[in-house]
Short mmCIF file of C-alpha atoms and ligand atoms in Angstrom, two decimals:
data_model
loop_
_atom_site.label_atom_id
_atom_site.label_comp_id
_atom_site.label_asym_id
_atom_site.label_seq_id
_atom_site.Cartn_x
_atom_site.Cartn_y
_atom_site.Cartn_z
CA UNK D 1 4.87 -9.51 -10.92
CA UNK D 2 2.13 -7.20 -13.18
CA UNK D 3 -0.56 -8.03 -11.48
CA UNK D 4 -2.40 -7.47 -7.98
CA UNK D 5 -2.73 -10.57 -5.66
CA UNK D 6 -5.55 -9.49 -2.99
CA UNK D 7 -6.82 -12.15 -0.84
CA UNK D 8 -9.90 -12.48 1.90
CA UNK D 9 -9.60 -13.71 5.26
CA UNK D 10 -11.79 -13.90 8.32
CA UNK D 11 -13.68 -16.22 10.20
CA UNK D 12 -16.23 -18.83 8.42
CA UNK D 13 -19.56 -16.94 7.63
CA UNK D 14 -18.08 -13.46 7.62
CA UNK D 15 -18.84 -12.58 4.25
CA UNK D 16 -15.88 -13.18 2.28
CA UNK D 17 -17.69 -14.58 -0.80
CA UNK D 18 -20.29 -12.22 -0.74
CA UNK D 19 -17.50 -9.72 -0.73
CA UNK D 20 -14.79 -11.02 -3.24
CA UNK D 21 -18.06 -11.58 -5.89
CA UNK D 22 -18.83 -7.86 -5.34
CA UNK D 23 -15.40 -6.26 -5.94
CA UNK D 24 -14.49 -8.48 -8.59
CA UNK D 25 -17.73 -7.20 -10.26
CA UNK D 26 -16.58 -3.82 -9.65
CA UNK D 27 -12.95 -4.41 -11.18
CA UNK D 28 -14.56 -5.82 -14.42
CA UNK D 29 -16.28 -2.65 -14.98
CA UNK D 30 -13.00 -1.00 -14.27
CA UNK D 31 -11.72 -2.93 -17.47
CA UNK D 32 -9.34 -5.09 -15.31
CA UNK D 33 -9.04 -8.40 -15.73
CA UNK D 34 -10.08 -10.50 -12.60
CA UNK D 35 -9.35 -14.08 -11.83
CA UNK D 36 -11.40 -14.81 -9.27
CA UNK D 37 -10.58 -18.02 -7.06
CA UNK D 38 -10.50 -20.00 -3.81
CA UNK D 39 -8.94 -21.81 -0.87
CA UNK D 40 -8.72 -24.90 -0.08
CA UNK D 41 -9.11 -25.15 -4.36
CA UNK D 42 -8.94 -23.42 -7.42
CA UNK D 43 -7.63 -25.96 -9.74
CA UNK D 44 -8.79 -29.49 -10.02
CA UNK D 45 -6.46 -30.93 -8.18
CA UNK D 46 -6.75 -28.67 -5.19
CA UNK D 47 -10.56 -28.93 -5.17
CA UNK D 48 -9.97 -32.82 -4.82
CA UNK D 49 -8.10 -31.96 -1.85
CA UNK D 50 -10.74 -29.75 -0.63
CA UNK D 51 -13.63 -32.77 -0.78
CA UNK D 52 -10.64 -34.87 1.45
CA UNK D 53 -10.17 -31.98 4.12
CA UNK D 54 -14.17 -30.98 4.27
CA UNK D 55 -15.70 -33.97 4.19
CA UNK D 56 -17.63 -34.00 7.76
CA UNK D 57 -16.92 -38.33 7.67
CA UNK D 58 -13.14 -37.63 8.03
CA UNK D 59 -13.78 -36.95 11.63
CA UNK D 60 -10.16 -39.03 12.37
CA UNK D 61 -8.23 -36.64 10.14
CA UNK D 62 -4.82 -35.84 12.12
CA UNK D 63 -4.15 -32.58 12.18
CA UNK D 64 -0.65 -32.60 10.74
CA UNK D 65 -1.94 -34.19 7.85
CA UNK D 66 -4.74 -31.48 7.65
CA UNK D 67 -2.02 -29.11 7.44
CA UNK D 68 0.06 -31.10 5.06
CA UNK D 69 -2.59 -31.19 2.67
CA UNK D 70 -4.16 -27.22 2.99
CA UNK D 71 -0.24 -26.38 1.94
CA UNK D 72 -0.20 -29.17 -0.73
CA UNK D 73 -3.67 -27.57 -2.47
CA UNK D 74 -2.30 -24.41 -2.46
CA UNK D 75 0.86 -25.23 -3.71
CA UNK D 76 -0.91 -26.48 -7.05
CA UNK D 77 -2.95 -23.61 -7.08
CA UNK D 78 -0.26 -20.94 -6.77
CA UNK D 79 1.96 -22.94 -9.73
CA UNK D 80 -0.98 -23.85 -11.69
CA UNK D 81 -3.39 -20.70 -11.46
CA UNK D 82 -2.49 -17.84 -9.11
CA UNK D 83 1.01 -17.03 -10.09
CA UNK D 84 0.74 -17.35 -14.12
CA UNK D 85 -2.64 -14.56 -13.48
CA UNK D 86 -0.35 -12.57 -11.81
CA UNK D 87 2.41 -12.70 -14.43
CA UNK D 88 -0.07 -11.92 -17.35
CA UNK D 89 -1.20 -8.50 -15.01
CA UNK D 90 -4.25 -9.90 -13.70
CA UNK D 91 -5.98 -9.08 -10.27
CA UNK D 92 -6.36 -12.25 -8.72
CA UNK D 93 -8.92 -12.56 -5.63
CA UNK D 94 -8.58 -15.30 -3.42
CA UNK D 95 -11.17 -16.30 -0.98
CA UNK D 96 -8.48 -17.17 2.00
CA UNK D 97 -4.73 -17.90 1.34
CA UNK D 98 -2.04 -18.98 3.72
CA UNK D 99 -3.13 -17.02 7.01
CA UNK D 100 -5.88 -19.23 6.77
CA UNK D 101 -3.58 -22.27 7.52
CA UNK D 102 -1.53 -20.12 10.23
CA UNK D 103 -4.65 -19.28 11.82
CA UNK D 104 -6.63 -22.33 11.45
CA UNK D 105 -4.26 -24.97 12.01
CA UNK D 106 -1.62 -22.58 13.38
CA UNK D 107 -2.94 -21.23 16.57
CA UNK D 108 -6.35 -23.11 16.49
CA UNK D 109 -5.41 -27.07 16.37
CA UNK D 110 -1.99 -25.70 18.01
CA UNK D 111 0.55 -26.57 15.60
CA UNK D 112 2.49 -23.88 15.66
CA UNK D 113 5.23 -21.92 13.69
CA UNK D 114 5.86 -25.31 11.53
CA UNK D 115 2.69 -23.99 9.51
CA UNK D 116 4.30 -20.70 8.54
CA UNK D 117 6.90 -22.61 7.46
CA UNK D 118 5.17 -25.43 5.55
CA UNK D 119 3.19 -22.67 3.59
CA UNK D 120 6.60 -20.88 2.78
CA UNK D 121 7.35 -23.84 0.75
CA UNK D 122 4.56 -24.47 -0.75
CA UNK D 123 3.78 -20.47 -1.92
CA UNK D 124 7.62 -20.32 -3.17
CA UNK D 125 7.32 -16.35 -2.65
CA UNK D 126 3.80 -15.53 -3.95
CA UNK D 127 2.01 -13.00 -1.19
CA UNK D 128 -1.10 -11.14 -1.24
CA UNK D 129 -0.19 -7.31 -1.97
CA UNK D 130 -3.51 -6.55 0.01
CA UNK D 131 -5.55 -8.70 2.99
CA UNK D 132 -9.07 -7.60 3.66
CA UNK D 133 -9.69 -9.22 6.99
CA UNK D 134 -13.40 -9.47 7.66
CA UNK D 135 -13.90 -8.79 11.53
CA UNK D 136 -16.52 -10.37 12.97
CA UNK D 137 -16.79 -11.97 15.92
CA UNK D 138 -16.65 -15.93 15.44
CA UNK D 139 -19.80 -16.38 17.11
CA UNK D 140 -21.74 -13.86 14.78
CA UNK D 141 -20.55 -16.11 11.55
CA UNK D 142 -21.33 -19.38 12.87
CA UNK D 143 -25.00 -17.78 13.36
CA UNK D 144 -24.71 -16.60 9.65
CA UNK D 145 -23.55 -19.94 8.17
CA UNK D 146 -25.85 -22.14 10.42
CA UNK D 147 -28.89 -20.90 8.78
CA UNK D 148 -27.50 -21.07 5.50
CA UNK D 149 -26.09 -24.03 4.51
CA UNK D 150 -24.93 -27.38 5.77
CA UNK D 151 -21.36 -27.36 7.78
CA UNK D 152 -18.68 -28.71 6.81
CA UNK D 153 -15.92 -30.41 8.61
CA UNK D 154 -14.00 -27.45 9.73
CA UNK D 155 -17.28 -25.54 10.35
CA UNK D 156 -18.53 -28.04 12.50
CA UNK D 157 -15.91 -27.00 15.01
CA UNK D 158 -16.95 -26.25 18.30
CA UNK D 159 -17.27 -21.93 19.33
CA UNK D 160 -13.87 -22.53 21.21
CA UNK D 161 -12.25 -23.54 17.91
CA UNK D 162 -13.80 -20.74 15.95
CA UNK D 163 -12.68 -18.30 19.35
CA UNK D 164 -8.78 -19.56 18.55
CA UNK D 165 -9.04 -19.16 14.73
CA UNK D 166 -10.44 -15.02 15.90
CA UNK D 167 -7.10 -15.00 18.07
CA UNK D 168 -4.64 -16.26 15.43
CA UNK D 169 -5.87 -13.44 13.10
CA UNK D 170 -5.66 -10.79 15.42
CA UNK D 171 -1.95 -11.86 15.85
CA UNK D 172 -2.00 -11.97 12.21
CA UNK D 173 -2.92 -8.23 11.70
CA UNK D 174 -0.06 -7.04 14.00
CA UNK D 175 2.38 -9.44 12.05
CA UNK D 176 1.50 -8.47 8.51
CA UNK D 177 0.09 -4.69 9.34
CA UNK D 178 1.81 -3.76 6.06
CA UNK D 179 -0.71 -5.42 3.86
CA UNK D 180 -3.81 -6.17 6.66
CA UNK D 181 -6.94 -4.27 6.19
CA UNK D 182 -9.37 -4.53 8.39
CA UNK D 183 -13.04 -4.03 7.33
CA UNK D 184 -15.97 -4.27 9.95
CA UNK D 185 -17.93 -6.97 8.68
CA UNK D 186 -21.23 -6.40 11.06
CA UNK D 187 -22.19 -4.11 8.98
CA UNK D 188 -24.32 -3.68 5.71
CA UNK D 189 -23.34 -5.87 2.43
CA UNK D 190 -23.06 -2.30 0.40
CA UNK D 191 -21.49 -0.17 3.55
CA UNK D 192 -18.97 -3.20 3.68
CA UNK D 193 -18.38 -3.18 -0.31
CA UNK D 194 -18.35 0.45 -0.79
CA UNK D 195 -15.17 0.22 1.76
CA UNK D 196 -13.52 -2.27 0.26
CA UNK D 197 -14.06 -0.23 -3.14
CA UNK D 198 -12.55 2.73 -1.73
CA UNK D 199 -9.54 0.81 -0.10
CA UNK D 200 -8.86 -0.86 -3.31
CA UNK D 201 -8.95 2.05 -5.06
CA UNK D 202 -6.63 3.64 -2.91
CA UNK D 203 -3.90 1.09 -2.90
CA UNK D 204 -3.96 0.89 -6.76
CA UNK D 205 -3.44 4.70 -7.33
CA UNK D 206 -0.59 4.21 -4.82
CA UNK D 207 1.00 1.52 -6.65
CA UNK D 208 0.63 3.70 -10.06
CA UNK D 209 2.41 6.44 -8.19
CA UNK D 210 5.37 4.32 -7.22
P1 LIG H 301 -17.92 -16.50 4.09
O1 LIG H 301 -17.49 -16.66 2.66
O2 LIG H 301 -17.00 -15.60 4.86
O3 LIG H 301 -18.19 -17.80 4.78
P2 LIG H 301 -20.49 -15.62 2.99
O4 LIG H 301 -20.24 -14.47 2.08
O5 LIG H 301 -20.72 -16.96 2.39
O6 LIG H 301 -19.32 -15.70 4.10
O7 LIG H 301 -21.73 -15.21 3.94
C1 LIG H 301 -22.28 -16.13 4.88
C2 LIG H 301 -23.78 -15.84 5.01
O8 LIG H 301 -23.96 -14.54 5.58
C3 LIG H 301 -24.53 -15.82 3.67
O9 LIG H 301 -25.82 -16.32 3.86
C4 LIG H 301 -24.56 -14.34 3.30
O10 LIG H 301 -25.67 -14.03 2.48
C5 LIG H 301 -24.67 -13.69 4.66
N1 LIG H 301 -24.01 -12.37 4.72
C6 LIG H 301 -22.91 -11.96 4.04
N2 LIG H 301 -22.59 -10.69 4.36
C7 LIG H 301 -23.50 -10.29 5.27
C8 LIG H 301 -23.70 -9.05 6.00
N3 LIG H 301 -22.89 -8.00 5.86
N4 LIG H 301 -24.73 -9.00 6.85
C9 LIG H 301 -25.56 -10.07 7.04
N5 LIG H 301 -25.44 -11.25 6.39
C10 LIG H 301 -24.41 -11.36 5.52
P1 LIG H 302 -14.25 -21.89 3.08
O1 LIG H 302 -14.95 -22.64 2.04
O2 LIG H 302 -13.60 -20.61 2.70
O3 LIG H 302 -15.23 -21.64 4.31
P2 LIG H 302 -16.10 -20.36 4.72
O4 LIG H 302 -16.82 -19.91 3.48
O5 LIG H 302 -16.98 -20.94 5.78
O6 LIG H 302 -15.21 -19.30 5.27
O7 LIG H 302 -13.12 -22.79 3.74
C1 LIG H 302 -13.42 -24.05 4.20
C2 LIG H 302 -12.91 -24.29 5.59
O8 LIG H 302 -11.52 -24.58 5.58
C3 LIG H 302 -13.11 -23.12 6.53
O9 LIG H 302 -13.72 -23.60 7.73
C4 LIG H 302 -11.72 -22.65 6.85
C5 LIG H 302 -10.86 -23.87 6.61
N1 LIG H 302 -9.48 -23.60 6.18
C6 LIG H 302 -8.43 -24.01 7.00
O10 LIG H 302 -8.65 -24.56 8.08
N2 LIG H 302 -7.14 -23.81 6.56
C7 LIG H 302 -6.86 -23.21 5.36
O11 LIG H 302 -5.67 -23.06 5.00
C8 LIG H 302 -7.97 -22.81 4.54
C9 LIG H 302 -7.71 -22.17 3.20
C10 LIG H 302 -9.26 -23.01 4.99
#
């Protein structure tokens, strides 16, 4: 693989978007070329998945099959858009990837290990290079989104929920410490992009020196 696969994870409403649009911006200027995408979509068939799993009327949804069909929407959009980037050189920034799932469905609705495993299958070997893990407590992005925008199905999980999904990525730091950065994300929009600038920076001139 050419290219750099960096992907954004955190709690809901801790400034991932805000984030990935602001670097992205920054690698354009740097002359790269940036495919900039998301989770749960990306490509049109994972965005229809994305209506099924955040519609706030699926309230009977079973959680195996919302795990089944996070790993079947990102199995489309690795094939179909994240891995050919990444084979033309690209740097592709995802807004969540697979520790999403382990974390969200994982340790939050309880299903365990079978999630690392589903996701296995459907990534077939794409991983991120880097993870910038946004840490903010979940409490702190509920506030954020509430005022925002309306919530959708997954947002509109109670604080306990959002307290698990915190947990699961603080396991998920320790597990993948080899490619987990973790940015305080209570801060300032700039403070928190002029970090992630450096850090990105940093990791590419690495990667030229190897
Ligand atoms: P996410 O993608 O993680 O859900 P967003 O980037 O959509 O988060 O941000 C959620 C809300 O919080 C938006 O209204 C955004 O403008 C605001 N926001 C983002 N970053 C910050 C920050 N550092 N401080 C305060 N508010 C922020
Ligand atoms: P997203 O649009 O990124 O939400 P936010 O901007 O609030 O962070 O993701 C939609 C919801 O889907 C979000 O609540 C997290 C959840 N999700 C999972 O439960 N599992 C997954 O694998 C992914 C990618 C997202």
């Amino acid at each position: 693989m050419k290219g750099i696969f960096i992907t954004f994870e955190g709690p809901d409403g801790s400034g991932k978007t805000t984030q990935i649009r602001l670097l992205a911006q920054y690698c354009r200027e740097k002359g790269y070329d940036v495919v900039m995408t998301r989770e749960p979509g990306g490509t049109p068939i994972s965005e229809a998945i994305r209506s099924l799993l955040l519609d706030p009327s699926h309230k009977e949804m079973d959680g195996v099959t919302e795990a089944l069909l996070y790993a079947a929407s990102r199995a489309q959009h690795v094939a179909e858009k994240i891995r050919p980037a990444l084979e033309d050189g690209c740097i592709v920034l995802c807004d969540r990837f697979m520790d999403s799932s382990i974390a969200y469905q994982g340790y939050a609705r309880g299903l365990g290990d079978d999630v690392r495993v589903i996701n296995e299958f459907a990534v077939q070997g794409t991983q991120p290079d880097i993870t910038f893990f946004m840490d903010l407590p979940a409490f702190q992005g509920k506030q954020r989104v509430a005022s925002a925008r309306e919530l959708d199905r997954l947002e509109q999980e109670d604080l306990s929920f959002h307290n698990a999904v915190y947990e699961g990525y603080q396991e998920l730091k320790k597990i993948y410490a080899d490619r987990y950065v973790c940015i305080d994300a209570s801060r300032s929009i700039e403070e928190i992009a002029a970090e992630i600038r450096e850090r990105f920076d940093a990791y590419v001139i690495c990667r030229t020196e190897e």
